[in-house]
Short mmCIF file of C-alpha atoms and ligand atoms in Angstrom, two decimals:
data_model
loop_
_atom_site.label_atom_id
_atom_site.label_comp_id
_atom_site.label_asym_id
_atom_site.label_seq_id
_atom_site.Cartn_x
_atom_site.Cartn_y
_atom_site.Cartn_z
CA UNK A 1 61.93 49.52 65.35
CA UNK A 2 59.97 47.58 67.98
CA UNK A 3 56.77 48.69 69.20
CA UNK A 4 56.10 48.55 73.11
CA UNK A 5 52.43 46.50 72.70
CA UNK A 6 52.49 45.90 76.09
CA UNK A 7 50.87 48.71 77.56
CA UNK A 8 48.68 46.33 80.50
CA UNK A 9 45.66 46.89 78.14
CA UNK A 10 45.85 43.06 77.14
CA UNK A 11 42.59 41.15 77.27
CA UNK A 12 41.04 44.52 78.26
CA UNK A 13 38.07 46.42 76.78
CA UNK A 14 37.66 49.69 76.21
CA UNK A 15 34.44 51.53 76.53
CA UNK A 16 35.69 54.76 78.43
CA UNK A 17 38.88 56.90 77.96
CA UNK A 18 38.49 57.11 82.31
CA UNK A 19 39.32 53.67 82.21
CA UNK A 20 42.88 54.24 80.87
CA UNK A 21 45.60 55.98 83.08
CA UNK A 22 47.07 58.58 81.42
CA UNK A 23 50.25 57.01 80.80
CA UNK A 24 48.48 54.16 78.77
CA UNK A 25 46.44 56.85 77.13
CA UNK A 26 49.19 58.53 76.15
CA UNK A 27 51.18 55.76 75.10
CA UNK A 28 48.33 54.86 72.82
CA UNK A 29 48.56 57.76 70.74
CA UNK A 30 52.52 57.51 70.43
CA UNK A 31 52.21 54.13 69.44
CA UNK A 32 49.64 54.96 66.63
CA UNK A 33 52.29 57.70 65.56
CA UNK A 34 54.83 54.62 65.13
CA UNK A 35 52.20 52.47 63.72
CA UNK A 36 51.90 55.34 61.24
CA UNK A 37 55.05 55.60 60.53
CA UNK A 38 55.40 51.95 59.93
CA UNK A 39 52.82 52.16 57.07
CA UNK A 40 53.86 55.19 55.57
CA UNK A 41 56.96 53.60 55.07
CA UNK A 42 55.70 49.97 53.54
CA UNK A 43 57.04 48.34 56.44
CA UNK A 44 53.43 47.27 57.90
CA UNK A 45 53.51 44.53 54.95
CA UNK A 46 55.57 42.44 57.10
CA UNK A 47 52.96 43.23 60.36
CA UNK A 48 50.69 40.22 60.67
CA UNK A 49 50.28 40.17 64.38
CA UNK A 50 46.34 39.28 64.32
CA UNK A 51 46.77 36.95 61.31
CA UNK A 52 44.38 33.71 62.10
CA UNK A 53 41.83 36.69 64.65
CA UNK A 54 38.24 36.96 64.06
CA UNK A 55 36.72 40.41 64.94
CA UNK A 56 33.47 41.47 64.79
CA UNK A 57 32.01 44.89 64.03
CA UNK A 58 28.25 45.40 65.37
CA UNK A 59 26.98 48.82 64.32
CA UNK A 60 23.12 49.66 65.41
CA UNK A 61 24.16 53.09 64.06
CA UNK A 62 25.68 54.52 60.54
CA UNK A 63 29.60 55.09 59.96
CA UNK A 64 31.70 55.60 57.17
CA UNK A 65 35.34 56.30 59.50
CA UNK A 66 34.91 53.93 62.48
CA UNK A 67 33.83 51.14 60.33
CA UNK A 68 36.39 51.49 57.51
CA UNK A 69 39.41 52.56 59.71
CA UNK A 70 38.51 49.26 62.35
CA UNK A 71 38.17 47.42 58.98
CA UNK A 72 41.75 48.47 57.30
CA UNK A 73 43.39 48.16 60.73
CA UNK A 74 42.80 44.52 60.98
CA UNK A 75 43.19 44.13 57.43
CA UNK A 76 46.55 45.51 57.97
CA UNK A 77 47.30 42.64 60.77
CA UNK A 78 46.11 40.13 58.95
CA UNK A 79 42.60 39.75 60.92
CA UNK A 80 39.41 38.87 59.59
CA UNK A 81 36.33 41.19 60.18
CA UNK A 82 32.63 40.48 60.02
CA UNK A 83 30.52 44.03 59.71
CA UNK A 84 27.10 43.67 61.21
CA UNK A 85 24.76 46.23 60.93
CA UNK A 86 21.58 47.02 62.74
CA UNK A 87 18.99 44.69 60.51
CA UNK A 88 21.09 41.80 60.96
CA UNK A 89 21.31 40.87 64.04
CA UNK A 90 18.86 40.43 66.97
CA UNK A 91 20.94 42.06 69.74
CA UNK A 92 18.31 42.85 72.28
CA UNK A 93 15.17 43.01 69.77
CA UNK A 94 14.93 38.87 69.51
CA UNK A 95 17.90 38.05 72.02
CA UNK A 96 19.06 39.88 74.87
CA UNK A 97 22.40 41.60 74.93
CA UNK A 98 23.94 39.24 76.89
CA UNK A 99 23.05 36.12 74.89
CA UNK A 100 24.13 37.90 72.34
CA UNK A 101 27.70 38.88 74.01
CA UNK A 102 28.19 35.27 74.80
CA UNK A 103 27.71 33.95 71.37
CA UNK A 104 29.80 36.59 69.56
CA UNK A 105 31.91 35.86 72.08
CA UNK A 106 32.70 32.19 71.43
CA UNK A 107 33.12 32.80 67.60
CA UNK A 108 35.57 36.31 67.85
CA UNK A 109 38.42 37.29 69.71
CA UNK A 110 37.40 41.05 69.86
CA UNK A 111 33.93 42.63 69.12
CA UNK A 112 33.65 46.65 68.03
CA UNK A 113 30.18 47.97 69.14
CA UNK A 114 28.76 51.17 68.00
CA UNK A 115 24.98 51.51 69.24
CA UNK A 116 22.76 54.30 71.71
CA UNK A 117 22.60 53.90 75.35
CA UNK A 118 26.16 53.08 76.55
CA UNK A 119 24.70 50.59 78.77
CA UNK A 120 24.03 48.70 75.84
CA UNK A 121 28.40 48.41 75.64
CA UNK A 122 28.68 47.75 79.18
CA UNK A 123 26.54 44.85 79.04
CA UNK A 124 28.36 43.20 76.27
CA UNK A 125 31.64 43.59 77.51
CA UNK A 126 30.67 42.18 80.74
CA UNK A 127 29.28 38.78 78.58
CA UNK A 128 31.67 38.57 76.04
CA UNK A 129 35.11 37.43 77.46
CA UNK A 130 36.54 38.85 74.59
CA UNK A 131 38.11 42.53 74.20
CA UNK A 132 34.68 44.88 73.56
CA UNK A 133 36.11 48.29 71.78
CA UNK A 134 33.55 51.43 71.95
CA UNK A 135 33.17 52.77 68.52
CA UNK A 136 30.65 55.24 69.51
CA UNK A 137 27.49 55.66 72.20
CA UNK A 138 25.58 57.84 73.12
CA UNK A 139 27.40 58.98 75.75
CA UNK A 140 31.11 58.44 74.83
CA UNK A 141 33.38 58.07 71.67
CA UNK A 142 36.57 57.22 72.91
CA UNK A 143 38.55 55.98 69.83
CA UNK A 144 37.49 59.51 68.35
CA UNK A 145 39.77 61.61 71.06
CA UNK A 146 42.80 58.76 70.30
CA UNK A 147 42.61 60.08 66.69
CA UNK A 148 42.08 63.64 67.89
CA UNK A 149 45.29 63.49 70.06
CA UNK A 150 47.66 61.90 67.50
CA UNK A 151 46.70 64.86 65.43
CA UNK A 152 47.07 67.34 67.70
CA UNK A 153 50.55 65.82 68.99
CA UNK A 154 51.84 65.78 64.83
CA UNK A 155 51.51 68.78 64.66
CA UNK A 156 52.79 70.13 67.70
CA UNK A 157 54.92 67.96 68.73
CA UNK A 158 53.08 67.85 71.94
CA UNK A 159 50.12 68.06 74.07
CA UNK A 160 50.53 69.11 77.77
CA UNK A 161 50.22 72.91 78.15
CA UNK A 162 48.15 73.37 75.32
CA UNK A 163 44.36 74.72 75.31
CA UNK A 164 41.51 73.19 72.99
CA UNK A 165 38.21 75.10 72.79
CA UNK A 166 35.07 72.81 71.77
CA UNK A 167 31.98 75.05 70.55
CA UNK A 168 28.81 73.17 69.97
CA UNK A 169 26.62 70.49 71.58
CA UNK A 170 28.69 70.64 75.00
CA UNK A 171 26.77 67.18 76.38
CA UNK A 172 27.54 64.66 73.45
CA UNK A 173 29.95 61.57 73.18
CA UNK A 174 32.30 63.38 71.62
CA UNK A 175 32.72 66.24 73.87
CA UNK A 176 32.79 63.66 76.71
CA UNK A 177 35.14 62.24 75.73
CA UNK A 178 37.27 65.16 74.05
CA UNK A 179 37.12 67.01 77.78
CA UNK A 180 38.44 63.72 79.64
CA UNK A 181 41.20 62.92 76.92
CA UNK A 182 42.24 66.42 77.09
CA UNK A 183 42.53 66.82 81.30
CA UNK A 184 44.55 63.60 81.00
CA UNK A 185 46.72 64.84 78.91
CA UNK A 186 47.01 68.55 80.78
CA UNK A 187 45.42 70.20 78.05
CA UNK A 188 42.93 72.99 79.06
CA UNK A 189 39.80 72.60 77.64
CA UNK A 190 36.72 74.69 77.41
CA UNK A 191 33.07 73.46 76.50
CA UNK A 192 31.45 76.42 75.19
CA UNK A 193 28.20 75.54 74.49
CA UNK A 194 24.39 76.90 75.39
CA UNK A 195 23.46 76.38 79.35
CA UNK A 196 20.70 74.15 77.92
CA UNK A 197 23.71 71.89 76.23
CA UNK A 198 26.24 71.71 78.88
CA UNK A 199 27.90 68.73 80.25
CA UNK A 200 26.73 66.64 83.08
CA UNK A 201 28.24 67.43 86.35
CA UNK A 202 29.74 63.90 87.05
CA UNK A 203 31.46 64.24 83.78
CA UNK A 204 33.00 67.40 84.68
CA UNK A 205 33.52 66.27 88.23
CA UNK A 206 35.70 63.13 86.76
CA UNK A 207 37.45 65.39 83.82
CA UNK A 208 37.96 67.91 86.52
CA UNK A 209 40.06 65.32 88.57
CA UNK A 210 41.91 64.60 86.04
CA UNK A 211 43.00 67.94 84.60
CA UNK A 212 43.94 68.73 88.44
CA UNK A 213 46.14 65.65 88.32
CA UNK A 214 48.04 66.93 85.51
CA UNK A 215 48.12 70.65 86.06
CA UNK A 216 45.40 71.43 83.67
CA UNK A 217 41.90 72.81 83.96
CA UNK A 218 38.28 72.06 82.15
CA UNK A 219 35.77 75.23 82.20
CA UNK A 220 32.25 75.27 80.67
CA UNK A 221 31.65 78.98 78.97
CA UNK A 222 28.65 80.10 77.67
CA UNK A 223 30.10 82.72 75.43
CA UNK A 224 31.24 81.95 72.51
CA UNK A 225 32.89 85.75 72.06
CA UNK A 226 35.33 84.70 74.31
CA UNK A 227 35.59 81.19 75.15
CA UNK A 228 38.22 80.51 72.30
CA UNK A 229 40.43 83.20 73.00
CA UNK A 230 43.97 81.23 73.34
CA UNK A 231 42.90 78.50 72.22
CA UNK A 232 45.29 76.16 69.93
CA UNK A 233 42.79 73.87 68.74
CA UNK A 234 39.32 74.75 67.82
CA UNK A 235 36.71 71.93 67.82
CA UNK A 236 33.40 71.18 66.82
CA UNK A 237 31.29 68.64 66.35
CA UNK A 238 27.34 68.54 64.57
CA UNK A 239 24.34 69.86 66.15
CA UNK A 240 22.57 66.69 66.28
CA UNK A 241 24.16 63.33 66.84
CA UNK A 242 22.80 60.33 65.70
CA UNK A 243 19.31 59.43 67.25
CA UNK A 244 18.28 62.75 68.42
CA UNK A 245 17.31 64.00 64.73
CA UNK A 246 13.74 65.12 66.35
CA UNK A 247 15.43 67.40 67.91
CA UNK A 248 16.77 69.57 64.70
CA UNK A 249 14.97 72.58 64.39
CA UNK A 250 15.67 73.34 68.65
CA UNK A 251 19.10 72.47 68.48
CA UNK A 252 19.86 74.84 65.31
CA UNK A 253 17.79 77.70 66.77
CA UNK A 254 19.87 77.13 70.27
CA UNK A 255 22.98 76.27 68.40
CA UNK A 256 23.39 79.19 65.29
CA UNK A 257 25.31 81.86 67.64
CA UNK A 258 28.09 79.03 68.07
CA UNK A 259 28.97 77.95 64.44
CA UNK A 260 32.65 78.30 63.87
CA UNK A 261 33.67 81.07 60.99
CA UNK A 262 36.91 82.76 60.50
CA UNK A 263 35.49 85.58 62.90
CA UNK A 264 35.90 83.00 65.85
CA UNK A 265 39.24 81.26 64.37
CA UNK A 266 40.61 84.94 64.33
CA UNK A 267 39.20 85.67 67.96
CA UNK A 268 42.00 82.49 69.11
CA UNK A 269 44.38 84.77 68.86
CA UNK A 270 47.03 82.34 67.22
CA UNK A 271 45.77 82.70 63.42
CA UNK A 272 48.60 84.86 62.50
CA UNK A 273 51.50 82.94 64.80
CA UNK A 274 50.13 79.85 62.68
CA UNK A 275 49.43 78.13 66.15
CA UNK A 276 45.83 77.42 65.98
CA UNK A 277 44.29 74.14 63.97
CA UNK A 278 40.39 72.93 63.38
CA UNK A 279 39.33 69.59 64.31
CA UNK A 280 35.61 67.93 63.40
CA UNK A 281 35.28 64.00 64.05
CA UNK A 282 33.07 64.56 60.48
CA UNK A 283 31.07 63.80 59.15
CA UNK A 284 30.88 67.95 59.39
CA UNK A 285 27.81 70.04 57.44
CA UNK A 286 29.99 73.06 56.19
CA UNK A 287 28.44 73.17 53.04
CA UNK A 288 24.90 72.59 50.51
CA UNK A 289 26.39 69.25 48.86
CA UNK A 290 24.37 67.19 51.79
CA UNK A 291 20.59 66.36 51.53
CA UNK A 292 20.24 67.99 55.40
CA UNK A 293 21.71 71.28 54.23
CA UNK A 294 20.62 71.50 50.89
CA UNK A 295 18.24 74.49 51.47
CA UNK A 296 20.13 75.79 54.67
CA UNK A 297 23.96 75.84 54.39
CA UNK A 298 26.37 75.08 56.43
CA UNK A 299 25.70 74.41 60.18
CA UNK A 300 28.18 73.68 63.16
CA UNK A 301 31.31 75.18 60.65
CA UNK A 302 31.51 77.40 57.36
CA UNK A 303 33.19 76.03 54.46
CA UNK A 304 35.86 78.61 54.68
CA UNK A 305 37.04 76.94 58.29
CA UNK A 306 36.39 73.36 57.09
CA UNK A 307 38.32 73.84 53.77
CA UNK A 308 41.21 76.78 55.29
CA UNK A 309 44.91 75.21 55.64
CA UNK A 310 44.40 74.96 59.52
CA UNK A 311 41.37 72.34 59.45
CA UNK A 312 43.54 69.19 59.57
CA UNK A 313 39.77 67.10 59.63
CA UNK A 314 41.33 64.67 57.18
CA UNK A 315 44.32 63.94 59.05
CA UNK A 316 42.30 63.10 62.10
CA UNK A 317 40.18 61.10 60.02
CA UNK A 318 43.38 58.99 58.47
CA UNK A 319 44.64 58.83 62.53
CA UNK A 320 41.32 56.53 63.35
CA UNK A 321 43.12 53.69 61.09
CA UNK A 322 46.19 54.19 63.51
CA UNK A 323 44.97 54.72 66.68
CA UNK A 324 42.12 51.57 66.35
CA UNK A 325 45.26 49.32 64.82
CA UNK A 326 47.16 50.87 67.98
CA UNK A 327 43.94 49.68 70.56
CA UNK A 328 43.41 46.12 69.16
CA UNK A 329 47.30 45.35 69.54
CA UNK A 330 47.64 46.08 72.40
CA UNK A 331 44.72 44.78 73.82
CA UNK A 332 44.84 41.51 71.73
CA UNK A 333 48.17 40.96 71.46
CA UNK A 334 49.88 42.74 74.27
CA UNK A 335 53.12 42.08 75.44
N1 CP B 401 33.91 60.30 63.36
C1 CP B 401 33.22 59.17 63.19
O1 CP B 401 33.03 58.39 64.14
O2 CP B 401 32.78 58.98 61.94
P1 CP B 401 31.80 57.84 61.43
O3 CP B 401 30.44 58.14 62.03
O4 CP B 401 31.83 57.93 59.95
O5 CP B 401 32.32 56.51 61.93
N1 NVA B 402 28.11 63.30 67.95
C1 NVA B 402 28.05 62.62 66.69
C2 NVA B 402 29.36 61.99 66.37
C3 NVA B 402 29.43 61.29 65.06
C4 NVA B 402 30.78 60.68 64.78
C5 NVA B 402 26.96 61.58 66.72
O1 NVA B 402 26.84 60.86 67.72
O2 NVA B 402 26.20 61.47 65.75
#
């Protein structure tokens, strides 16, 4: 089997799924499926296509997927990685960004950041002259939706024409980025989410574009009764995202009437036909076993969603590995 690398993506960052077309988007995921494949198989012992890389992992906030998937990816190829976290560098506290950038820059040949204001990214990738991958900001979370789409295409077997309901925070990275990798695939999406959570108009304005490209649509409900209705993949995400934890006690009072329970999985309408799955980026509070939930139970999704046969959260989690492997080959090693 060969894999098509060359998707134009070499030498490129990627901070944005808008920056992609849809056919390198696309191609993305399918190559992750192959890279998958490839693995599953033992035939990825022979892949050393980054052996003798450098890559660099800066992480101003916590992880336990992004971090370990980047890390086993380029494992995998044969790359080194260098993981450093918030207290050990001086990235804009005692050195600005960009002097930053253009050090890591001369020592790596590609840098993972995962930090707040996406900015922040921006800045760095415009410094480095190295490939910058977004592993999470405050606004986006691009390699998240890669991960989401391979698992939505496995078990499918495709993605145009089919409809994804997110309930929740309707205004974080990951339903930015879930709503703009879904219109470019012609997937209808809906955000259902409070008014006082809803997305920002120019990201609906550029997801709306995009579904209209590709025959799809992206609506913003309010009602979580009947948002989902249809929907083949339901999706949530937590009530707080990193950095906003002030914000708890609002956010649960605005945010309790949208928790996912088998009441709203059976309101898809595609429970019984077996054509309706749950997706969480995790980490997910669906039970008491965390120190947040302890006393309150579960939050964004009961344990009887998180832990049903249709929650495929741990296949999406696996398909970060794949999809990152599938994003530093192609824009390291390319064609
Ligand atoms: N989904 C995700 O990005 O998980 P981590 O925060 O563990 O990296
Ligand atoms: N919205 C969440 C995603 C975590 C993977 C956060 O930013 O904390």
């Amino acid at each position: 089997m060969t894999l098509n690398l060359d998707l134009g993506l070499k030498g490129r960052s990627l901070l944005t799924l808008d920056e992609l077309s849809d056919g390198q988007m696309l191609a993305l995921v399918d190559l992750a499926i192959e890279l998958k494949e490839r693995k599953i198989s033992g035939k990825h012992l022979d892949d050393q296509r980054l052996l003798g890389r450098n890559l660099c992992l800066v992480f101003e906030k916590s992880s336990t997927r992004t971090r370990c998937a980047t890390t086993v990816a380029a494992r995998d190829e044969g790359a080194t990685t260098e993981y450093l976290g918030k207290a050990d560098i001086h990235f804009g506290k005692k050195e600005s960004i960009k002097d930053s950038a253009r050090v890591l820059g001369r020592l790596f040949d590609g840098i993972l950041y995962r930090g707040y204001g996406h900015r922040r990214a921006e800045i760095l990738a415009e410094h480095a002259g190295v490939p910058v991958w977004n592993g999470l900001t405050d606004e986006w979370h691009p390699t998240q939706i890669l991960a989401d789409l391979q698992t939505v295409k496995e078990h499918f077997g495709t993605l145009n024409g089919l409809k994804v309901a997110y309930v929740g925070d309707g205004r974080n990275n990951v339903c930015n980025s879930l709503m703009t990798g879904c219109a470019k695939a012609g997937i209808d999406f809906v955000d259902c989410c409070p008014e006082q959570l809803a997305p920002t108009e120019s990201v609906l304005e550029r997801a709306r574009t995009a579904a209209k490209r590709n025959g799809s649509s992206v609506t913003v409900s309010h009602d979580p009764a009947t948002a989902v209705e249809g929907c083949n993949v339901l999706y949530t995400d937590v009530w707080v995202s990193m950095g906003e934890e002030s914000q708890f006690e609002e956010r649960l009072a605005l945010l309790r009437p949208f928790q996912v329970d088998m009441d709203m999985v059976r309101r898809t309408g595609n429970l019984d036909s077996g054509r309706v799955i749950f997706l969480h980026c995790l980490p997910a509070f669906h039970d008491c076993q965390t120190e947040v939930t302890r006393e309150i139970g579960a939050l964004e999704v009961t344990d009887e969603v998180f832990e049903a046969p249709f929650s495929k959260v741990f296949d999406e989690a696996e398909n970060r590995m794949h999809t990152i492997k599938a994003m530093m080959l192609t824009t390291l090693v390319g064609g």
